[in-house]
XYZ file of C-alpha atoms in Angstrom:
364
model
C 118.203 60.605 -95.648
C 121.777 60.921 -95.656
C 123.464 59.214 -98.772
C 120.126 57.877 -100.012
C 120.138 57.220 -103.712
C 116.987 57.476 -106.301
C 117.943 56.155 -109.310
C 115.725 55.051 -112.771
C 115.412 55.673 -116.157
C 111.834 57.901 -117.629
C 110.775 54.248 -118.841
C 110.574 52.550 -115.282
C 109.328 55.893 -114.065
C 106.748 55.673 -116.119
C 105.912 52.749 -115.192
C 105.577 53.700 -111.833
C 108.795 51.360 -110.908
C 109.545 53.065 -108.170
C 106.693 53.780 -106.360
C 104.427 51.544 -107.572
C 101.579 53.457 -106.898
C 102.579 57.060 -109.241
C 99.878 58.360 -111.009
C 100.049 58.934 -114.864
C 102.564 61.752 -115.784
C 100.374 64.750 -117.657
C 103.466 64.819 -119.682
C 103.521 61.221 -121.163
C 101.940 60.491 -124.255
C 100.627 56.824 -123.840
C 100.447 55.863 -127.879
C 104.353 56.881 -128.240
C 105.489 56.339 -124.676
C 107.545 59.354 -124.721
C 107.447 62.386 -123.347
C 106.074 66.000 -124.669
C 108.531 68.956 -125.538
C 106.726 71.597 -123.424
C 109.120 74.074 -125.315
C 107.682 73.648 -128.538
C 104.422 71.446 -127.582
C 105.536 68.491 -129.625
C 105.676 64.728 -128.913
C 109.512 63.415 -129.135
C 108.669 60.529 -130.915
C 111.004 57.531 -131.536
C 109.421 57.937 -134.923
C 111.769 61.048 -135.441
C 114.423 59.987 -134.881
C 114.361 56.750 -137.097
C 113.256 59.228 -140.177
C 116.051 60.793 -139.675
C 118.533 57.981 -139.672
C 116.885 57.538 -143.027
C 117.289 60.511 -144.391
C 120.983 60.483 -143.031
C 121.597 56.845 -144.567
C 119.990 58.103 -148.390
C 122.100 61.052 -147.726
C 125.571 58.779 -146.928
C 124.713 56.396 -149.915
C 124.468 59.479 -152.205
C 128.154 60.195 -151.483
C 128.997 56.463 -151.721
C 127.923 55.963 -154.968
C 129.324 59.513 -156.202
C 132.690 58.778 -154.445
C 132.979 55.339 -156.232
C 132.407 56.065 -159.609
C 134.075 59.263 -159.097
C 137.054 57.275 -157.585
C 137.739 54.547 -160.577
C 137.111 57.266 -163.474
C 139.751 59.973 -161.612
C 142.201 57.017 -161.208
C 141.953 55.935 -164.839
C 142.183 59.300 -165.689
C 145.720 60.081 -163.381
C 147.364 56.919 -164.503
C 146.653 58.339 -168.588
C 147.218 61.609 -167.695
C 150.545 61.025 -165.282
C 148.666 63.416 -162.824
C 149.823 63.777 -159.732
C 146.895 65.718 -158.656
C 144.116 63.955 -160.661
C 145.625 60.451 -158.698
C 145.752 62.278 -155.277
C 141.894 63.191 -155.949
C 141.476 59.044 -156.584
C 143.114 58.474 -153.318
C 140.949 61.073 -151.469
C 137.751 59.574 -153.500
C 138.930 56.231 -152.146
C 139.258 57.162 -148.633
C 136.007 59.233 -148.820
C 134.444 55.952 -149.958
C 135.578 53.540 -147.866
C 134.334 56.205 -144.953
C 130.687 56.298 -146.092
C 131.487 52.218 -146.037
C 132.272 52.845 -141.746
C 129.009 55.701 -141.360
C 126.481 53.120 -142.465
C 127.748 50.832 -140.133
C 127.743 53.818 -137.386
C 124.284 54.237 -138.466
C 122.967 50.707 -138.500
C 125.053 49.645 -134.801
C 123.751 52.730 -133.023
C 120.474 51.549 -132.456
C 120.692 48.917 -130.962
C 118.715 48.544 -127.976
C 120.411 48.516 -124.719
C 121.016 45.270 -123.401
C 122.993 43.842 -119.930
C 126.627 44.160 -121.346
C 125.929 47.685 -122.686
C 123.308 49.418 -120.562
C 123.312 52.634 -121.541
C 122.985 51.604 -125.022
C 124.801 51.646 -128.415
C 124.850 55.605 -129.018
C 128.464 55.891 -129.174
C 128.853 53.569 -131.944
C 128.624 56.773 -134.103
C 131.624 58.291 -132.494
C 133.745 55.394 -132.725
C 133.070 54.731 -136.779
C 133.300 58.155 -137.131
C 136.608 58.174 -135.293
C 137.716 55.480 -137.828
C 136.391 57.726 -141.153
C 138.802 60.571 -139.687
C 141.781 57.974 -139.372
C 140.840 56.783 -142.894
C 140.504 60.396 -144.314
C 143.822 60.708 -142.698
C 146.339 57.955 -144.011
C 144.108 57.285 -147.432
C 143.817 61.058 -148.622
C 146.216 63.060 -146.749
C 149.071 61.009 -146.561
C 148.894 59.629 -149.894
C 148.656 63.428 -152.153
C 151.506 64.335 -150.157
C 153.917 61.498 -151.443
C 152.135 62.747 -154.906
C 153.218 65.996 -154.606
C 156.766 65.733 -153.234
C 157.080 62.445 -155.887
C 156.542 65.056 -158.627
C 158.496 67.902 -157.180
C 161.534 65.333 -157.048
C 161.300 63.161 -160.431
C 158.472 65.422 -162.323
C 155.912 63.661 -164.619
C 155.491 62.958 -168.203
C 152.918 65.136 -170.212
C 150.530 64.338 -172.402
C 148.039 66.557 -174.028
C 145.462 63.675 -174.378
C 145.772 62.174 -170.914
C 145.668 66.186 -169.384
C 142.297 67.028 -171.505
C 140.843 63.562 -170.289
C 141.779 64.215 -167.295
C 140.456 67.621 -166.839
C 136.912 66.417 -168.351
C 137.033 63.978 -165.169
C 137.202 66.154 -162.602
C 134.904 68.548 -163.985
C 132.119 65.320 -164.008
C 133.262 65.043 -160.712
C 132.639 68.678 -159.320
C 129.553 68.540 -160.514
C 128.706 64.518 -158.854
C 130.506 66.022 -155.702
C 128.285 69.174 -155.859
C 125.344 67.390 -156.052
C 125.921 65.667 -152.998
C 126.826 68.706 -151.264
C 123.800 69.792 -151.988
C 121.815 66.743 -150.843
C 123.812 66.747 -147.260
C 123.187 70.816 -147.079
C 119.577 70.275 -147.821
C 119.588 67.253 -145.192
C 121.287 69.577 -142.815
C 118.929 72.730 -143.294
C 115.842 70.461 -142.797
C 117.406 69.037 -139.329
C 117.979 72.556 -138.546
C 122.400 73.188 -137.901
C 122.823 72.876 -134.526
C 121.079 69.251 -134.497
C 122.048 68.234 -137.828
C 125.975 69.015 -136.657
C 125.549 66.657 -133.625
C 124.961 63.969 -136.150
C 129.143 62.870 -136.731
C 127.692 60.715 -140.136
C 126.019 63.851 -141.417
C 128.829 65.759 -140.121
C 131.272 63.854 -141.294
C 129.446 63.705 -145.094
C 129.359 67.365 -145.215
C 133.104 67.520 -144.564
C 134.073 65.117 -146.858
C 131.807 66.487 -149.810
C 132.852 69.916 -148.978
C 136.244 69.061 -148.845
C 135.973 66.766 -152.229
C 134.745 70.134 -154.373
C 137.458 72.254 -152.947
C 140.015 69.556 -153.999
C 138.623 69.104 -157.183
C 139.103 72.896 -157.670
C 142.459 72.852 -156.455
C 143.216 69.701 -158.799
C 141.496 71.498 -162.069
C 143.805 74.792 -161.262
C 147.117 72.796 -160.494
C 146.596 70.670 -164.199
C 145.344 73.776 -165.963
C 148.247 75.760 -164.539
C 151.009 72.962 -165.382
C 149.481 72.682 -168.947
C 149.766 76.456 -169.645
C 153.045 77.291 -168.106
C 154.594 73.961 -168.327
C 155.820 73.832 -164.705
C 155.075 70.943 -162.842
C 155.888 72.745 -159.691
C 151.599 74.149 -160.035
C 150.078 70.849 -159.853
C 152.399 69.516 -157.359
C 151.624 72.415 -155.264
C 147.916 71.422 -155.994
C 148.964 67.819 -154.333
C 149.907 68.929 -151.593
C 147.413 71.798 -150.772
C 144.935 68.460 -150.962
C 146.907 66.686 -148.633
C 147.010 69.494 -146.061
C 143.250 70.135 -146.376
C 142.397 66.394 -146.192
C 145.081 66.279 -142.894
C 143.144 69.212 -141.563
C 140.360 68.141 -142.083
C 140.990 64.938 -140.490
C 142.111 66.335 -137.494
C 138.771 68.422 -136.522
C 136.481 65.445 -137.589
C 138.732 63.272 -135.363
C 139.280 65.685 -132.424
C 135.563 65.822 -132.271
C 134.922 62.455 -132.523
C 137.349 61.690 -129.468
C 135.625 64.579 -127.289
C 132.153 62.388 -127.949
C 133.771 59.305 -127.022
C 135.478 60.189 -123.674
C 132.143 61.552 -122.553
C 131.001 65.192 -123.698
C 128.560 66.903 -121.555
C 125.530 68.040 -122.506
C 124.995 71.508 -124.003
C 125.195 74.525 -121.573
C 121.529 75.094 -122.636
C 120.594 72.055 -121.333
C 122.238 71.899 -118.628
C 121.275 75.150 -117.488
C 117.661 74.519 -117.918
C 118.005 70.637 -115.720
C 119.908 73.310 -113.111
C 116.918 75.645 -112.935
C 114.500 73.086 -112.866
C 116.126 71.470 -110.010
C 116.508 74.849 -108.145
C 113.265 75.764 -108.545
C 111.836 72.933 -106.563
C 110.453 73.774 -103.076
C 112.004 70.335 -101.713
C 115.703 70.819 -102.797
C 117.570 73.519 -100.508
C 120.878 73.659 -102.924
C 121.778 71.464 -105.948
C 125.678 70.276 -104.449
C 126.351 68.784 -108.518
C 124.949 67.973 -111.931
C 126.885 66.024 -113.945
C 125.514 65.617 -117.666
C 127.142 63.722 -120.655
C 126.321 62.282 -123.999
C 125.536 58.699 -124.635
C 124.407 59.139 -127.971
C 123.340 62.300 -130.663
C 119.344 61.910 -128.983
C 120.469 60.508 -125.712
C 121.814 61.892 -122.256
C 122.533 60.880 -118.739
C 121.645 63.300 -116.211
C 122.952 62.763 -112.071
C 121.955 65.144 -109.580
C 123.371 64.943 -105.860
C 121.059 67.528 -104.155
C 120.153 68.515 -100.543
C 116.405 68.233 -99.554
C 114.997 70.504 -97.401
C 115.139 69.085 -93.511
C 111.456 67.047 -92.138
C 111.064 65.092 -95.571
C 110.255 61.575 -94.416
C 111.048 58.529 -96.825
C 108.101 58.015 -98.525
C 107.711 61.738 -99.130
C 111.499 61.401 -101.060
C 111.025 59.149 -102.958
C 107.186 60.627 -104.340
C 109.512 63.946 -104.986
C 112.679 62.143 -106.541
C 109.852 60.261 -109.308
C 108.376 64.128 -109.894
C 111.598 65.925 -110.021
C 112.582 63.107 -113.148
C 109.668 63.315 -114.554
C 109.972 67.493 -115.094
C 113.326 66.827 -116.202
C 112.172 64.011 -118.583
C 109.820 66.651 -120.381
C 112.145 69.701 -120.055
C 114.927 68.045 -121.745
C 113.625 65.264 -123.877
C 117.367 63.770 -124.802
C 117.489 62.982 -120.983
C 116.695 59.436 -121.112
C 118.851 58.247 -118.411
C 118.486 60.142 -115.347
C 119.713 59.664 -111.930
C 119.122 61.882 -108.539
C 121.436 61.765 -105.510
C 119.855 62.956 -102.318
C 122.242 64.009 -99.652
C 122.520 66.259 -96.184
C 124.646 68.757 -96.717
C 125.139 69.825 -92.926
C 125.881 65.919 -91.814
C 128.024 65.963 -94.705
C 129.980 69.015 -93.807
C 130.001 68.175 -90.047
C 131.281 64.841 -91.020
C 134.260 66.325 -93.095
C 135.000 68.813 -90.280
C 138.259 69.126 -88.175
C 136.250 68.099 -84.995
C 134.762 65.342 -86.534
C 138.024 63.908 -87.793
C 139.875 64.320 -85.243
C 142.330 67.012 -87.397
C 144.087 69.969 -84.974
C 142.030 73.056 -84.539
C 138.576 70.964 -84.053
C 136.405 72.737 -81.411
């Protein structure tokens, strides 16, 4: 029993792959092939989850087309207006744009079935195009408003009245188009419930950019309204560069997350503790010796176990209590779609490892 390894995803469990005699799991809904949520006594239907790429994808071309028009009509309006401000809004319009551009990529690449080169599937593809948006909100917006803003400090900018008023009316259209947006990814969010909706780096990354977008814009309208009152240009370049900092920032947590994801983030300590109960709760398993957990995907998670079985378990009677044991964990944590048990003697393993057996000084 030593070092004997179980290992198969809930699909060829269900299929009785391993066995090839299991009985039907009471858990298993045959018209979805998936498993119940015995939590909340729904179905976890693949159905779900492709609603709510939709509803993320409506919600990321809502921002696209809001960040584009919003984008040429604030970069006419700097380059009348000799704004530093209203053009370091363009930029960060631009850079918000050409994001959405890399999230409906994320969205469209991610589900891709799993196939021999990638086996585990394409889950991750959100982390990596979400790195990219970060990178892109980054050197496009941050970057760029702070050469605005120290451009302006050092060789000022020429006023005009005309270009200022046009200017102004510009980003007021566009607090309102970035609002509105805000709203639609808040709404999205609320409906997914937080905690889910935040797992999601596209809707995560949308809400960050929007929310960022009407703070700028109201840092842009005070830094212009400020400059045209006191005629300082000192207030709007100030506004520049309070954009590029909260773009940089902003940047740097969508970024930081999006690298956690990609290493290999565990599972939530919810989760995890419920697969660790589970597993401890069996009569078969004398101690649970790991569980290692991680993230393949914003639905998806690989689960491996290496647990000690209780001594006078012959083979057959394993592997009949490996298929049950991923089967419970299949319906207690639905996301679990990889999962993998390790089934190991503790004593051999520790009498193996000890001084006598290797021959290390102070063996008995």
């Amino acid at each position: 029993m030593s070092g004997t390894s179980t290992e198969t995803s809930k699909d060829a469990e269900e299929q009785g792959a391993e066995s090839g005699r299991g009985s039907p799991d009471p858990g298993t809904d045959p018209r979805t092939d998936r498993r119940s949520d015995p939590r909340t006594d729904r179905k976890c239907d693949p159905r779900t989850d492709r609603k709510s790429d939709r509803r993320t994808r409506v919600t990321v071309l809502v921002a696209l087309a809001a960040n584009l028009v919003i984008a040429v009509a604030k970069t006419i309006g700097g380059v009348l207006a000799g704004s530093p401000a209203l053009l370091s809004e363009a930029a960060h319009s631009v850079a918000d744009s050409l994001n959405e551009v890399f999230l409906l990529a994320a969205l469209r690449r991610s589900r891709r079935p799993a196939d021999r080169r990638h086996p585990f599937g394409y889950g991750k593809e959100r982390f990596f195009w979400s790195l990219l948006a970060a990178v892109g909100i980054f050197v496009m917006g941050g970057c760029f408003s702070f050469f605005q803003g120290f451009e302006a400090l050092t060789k000022g900018t020429e006023e005009t009245f005309g270009g200022y008023v046009a200017g102004m009316i510009v980003l007021g259209v566009a607090l309102l188009a970035e609002g509105a947006s805000l709203l639609r990814a808040l709404h999205q969010l609320r409906r997914q419930g937080v905690a889910a909706g935040l797992r999601d780096p596209a809707l995560r990354t949308v809400v960050a950019e929007d929310g960022t977008a009407v703070l700028g814009v109201t840092l842009a309208l005070t830094g212009m309204a400020l400059h045209m009152a006191t005629g300082e240009v000192v207030w709007e370049a100030s506004a520049s560069l309070a954009i590029g900092a909260l773009l940089v920032y902003v940047a740097y947590r969508l970024g930081k997350d999006a690298r956690t994801q990609l290493i290999g983030e565990a599972a939530d300590p919810e989760a995890s503790g419920r697969i660790r109960a589970l597993l401890q709760a069996q009569p078969e398993i004398d101690s649970v010796e790991a569980l290692f957990t991680m993230q393949t995907g914003i639905d998806s998670t690989l689960v491996a176990a290496r647990v000690d079985l209780a001594p006078g378990l012959d083979s057959e009677r394993v592997e009949e209590v490996a298929v049950r044991i991923k089967r419970s964990i299949a319906r207690t944590v639905p996301e679990a779609d990889q999962i993998f048990l390790d089934v190991t003697d503790r004593l051999a393993q520790e009498a193996h490892e000890s001084p006598a057996a290797t021959g290390e000084r102070g063996g008995a």
